[in-house]
N, CA, C and O of each residue as an XYZ file, in Angstrom:
316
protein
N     -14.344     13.750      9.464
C     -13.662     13.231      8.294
C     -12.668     12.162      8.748
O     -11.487     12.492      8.858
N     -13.005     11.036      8.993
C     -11.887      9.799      8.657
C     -10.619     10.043      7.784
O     -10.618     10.584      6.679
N      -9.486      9.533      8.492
C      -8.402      9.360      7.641
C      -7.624      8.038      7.802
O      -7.379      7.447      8.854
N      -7.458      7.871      7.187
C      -7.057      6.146      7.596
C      -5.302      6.256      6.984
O      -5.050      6.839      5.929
N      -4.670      5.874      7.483
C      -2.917      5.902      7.158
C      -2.425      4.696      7.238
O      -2.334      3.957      8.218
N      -1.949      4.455      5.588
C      -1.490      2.895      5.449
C       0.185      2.809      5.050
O       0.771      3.049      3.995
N       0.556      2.461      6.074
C       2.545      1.916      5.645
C       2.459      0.520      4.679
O       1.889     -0.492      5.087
N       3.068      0.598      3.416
C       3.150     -0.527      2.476
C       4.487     -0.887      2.540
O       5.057      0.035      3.123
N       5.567     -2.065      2.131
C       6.739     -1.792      1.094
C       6.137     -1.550     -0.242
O       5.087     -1.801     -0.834
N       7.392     -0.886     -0.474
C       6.918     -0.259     -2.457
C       7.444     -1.416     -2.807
O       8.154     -2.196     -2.173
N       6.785     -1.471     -4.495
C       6.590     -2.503     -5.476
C       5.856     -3.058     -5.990
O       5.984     -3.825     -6.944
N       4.241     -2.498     -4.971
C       3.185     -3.382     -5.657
C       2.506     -2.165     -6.956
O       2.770     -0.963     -6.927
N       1.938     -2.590     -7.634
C       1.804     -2.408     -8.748
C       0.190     -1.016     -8.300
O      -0.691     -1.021     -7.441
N       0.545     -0.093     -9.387
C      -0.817      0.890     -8.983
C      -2.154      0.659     -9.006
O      -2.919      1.150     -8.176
N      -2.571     -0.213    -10.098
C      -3.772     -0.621     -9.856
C      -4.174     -1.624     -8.226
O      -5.278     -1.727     -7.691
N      -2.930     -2.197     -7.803
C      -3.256     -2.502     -6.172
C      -3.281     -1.397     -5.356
O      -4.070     -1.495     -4.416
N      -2.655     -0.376     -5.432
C      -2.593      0.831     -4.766
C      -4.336      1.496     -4.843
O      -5.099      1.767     -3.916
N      -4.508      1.589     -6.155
C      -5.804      2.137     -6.234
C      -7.155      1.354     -5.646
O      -8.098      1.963     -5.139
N      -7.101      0.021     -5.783
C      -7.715     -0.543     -5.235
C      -7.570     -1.081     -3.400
O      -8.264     -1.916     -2.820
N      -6.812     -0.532     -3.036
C      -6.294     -0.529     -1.772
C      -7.286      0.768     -1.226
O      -8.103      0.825     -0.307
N      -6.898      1.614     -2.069
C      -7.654      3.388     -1.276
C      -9.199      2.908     -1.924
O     -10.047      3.092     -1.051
N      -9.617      2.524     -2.795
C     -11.076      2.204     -2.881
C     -11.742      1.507     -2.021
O     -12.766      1.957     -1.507
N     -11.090     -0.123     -1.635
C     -11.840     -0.696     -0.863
C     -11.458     -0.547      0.634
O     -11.968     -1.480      1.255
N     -10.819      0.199      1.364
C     -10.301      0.479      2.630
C     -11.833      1.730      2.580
O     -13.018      1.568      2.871
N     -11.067      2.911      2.078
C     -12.571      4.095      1.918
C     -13.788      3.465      1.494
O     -14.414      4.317      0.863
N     -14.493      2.274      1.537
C     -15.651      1.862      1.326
C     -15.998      1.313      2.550
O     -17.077      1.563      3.089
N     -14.774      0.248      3.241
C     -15.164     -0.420      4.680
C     -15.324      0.327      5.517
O     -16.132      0.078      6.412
N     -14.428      1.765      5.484
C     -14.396      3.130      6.631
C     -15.683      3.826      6.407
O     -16.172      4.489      7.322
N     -16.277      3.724      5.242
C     -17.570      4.850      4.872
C     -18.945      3.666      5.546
O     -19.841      3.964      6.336
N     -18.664      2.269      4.872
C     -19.786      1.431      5.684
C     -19.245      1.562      7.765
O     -19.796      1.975      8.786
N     -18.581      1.248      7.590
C     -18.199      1.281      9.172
C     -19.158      1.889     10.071
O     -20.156      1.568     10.717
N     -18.172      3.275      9.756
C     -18.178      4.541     10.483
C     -19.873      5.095     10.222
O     -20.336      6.004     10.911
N     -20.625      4.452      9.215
C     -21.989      5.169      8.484
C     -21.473      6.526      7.930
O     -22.019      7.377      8.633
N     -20.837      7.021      7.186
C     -20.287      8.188      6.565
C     -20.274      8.307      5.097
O     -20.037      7.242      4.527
N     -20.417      9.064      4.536
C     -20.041      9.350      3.091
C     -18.879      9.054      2.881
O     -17.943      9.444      3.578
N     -18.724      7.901      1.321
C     -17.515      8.172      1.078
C     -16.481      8.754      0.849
O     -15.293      8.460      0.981
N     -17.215      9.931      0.361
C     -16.555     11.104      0.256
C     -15.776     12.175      1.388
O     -15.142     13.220      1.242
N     -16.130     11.430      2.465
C     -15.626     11.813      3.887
C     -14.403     11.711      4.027
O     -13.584     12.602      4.256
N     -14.227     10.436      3.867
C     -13.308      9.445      3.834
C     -12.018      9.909      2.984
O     -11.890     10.247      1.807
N     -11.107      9.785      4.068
C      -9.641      9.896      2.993
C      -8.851      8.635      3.668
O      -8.998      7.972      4.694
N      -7.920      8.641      2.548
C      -7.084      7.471      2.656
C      -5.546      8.048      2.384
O      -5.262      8.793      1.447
N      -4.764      7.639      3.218
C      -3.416      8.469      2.734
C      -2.225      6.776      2.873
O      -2.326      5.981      3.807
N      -1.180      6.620      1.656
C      -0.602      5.440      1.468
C       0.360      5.826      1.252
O       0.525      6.347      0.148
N       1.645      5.750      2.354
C       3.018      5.462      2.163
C       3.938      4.267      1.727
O       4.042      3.194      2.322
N       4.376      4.525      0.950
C       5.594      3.508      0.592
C       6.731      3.610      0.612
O       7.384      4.388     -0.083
N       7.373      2.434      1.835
C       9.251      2.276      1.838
C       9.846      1.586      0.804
O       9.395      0.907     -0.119
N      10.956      1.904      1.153
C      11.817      1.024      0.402
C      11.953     -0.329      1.438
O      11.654     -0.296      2.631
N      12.282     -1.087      0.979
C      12.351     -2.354      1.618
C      13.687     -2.494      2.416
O      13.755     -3.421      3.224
N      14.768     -1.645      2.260
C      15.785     -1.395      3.073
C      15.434     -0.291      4.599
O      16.097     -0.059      5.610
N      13.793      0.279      4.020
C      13.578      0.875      4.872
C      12.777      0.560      6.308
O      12.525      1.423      7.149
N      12.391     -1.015      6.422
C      11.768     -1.918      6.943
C      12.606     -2.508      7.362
O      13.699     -2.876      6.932
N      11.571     -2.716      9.120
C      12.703     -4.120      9.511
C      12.010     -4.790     10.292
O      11.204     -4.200     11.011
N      12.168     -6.468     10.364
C      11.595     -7.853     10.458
C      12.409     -7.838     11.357
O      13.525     -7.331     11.246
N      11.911     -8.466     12.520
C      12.666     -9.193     13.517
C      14.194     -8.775     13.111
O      14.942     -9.563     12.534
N      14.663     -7.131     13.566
C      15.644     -6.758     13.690
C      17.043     -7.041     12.346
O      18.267     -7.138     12.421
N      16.209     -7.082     11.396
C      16.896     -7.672      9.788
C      16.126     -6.406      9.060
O      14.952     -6.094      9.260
N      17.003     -5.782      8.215
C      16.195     -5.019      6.789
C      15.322     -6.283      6.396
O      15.362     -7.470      6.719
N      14.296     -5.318      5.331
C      13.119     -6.353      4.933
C      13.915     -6.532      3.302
O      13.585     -7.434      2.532
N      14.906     -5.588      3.001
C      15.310     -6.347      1.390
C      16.568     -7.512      2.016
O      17.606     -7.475      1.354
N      16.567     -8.112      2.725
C      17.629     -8.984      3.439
C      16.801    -10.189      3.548
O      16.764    -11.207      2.858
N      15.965     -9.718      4.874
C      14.889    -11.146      5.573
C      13.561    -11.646      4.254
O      12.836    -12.638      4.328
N      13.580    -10.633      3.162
C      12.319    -10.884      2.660
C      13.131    -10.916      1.118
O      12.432    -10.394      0.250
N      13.837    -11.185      0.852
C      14.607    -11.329     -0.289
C      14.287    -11.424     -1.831
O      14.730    -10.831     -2.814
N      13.132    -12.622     -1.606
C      13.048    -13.287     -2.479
C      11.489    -12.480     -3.408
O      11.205    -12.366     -4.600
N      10.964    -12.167     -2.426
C       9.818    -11.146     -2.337
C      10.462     -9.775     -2.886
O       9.962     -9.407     -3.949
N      11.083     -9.269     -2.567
C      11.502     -7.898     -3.185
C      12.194     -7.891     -4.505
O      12.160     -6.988     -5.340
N      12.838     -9.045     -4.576
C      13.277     -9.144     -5.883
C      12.358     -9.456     -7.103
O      12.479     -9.129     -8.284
N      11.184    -10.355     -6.312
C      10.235    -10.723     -7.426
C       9.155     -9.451     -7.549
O       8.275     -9.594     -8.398
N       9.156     -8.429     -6.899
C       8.678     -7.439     -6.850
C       8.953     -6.582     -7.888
O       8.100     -6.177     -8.678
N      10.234     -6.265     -7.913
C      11.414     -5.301     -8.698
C      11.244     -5.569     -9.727
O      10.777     -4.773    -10.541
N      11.760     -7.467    -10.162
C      11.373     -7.634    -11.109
C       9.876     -7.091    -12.238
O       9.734     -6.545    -13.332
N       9.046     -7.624    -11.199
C       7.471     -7.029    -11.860
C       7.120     -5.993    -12.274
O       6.475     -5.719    -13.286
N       7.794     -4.992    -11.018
C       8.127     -3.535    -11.432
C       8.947     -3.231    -12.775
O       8.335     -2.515    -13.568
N       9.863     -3.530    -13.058
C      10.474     -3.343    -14.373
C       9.682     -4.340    -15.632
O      10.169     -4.094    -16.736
N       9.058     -4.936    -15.653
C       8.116     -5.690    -16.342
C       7.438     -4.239    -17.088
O       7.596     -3.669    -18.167
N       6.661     -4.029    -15.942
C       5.464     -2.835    -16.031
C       6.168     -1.747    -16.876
O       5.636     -1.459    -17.948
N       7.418     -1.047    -16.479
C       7.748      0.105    -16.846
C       8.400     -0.100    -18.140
O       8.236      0.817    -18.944
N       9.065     -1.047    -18.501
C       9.190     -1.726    -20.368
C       7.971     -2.039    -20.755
O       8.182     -2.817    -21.685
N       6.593     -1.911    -20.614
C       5.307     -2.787    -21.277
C       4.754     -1.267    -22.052
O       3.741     -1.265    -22.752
C-alpha cells in the first residue's frame, strides 16, 4: 500500500486539495502498476507563520501570496 505525504501552506481552496489527492493517487497507482485503491494520500497544512524560506517565516517572505490567499479564503466562506 503506497502512501504518499504532502506538506502544503493552508489557503488553497478544497476543490485543489481534492484534486491534489486524485491526481497524485492516479500517478502513484500508474507508477507503481497498483490499484488505486491501494493508494493513499495523506495532506498537511501549515500556517504560513509555520514555514520558513531562506530563514524568514513564509507569512513575512511570501506576503503578498498569503494575503491574497486569506483573502480568497474569506471570499469562499461569505459565498
Amino acid at each position: 500500500m503506497p502512501l504518499v505525504r504532502i506538506d502544503i501552506m493552508e489557503g488553497r481552496p478544497p476543490e485543489k486539495i481534492r484534486e491534489l489527492h486524485s491526481r497524485v493517487a492516479a500517478l502513484v497507482a500508474e507508477i507503481l502498476d497498483t490499484p488505486i485503491e491501494r493508494v493513499r494520500t495523506h495532506i498537511t497544512q501549515f500556517p504560513p507563520e509555520g514555514w520558513g524560506i531562506g530563514g524568514v517565516p513564509a507569512d513575512v517572505a511570501r506576503a503578498d501570496e498569503v494575503a491574497a490567499r486569506r483573502t480568497a479564503a474569506a471570499e469562499r466562506a461569505s459565498s
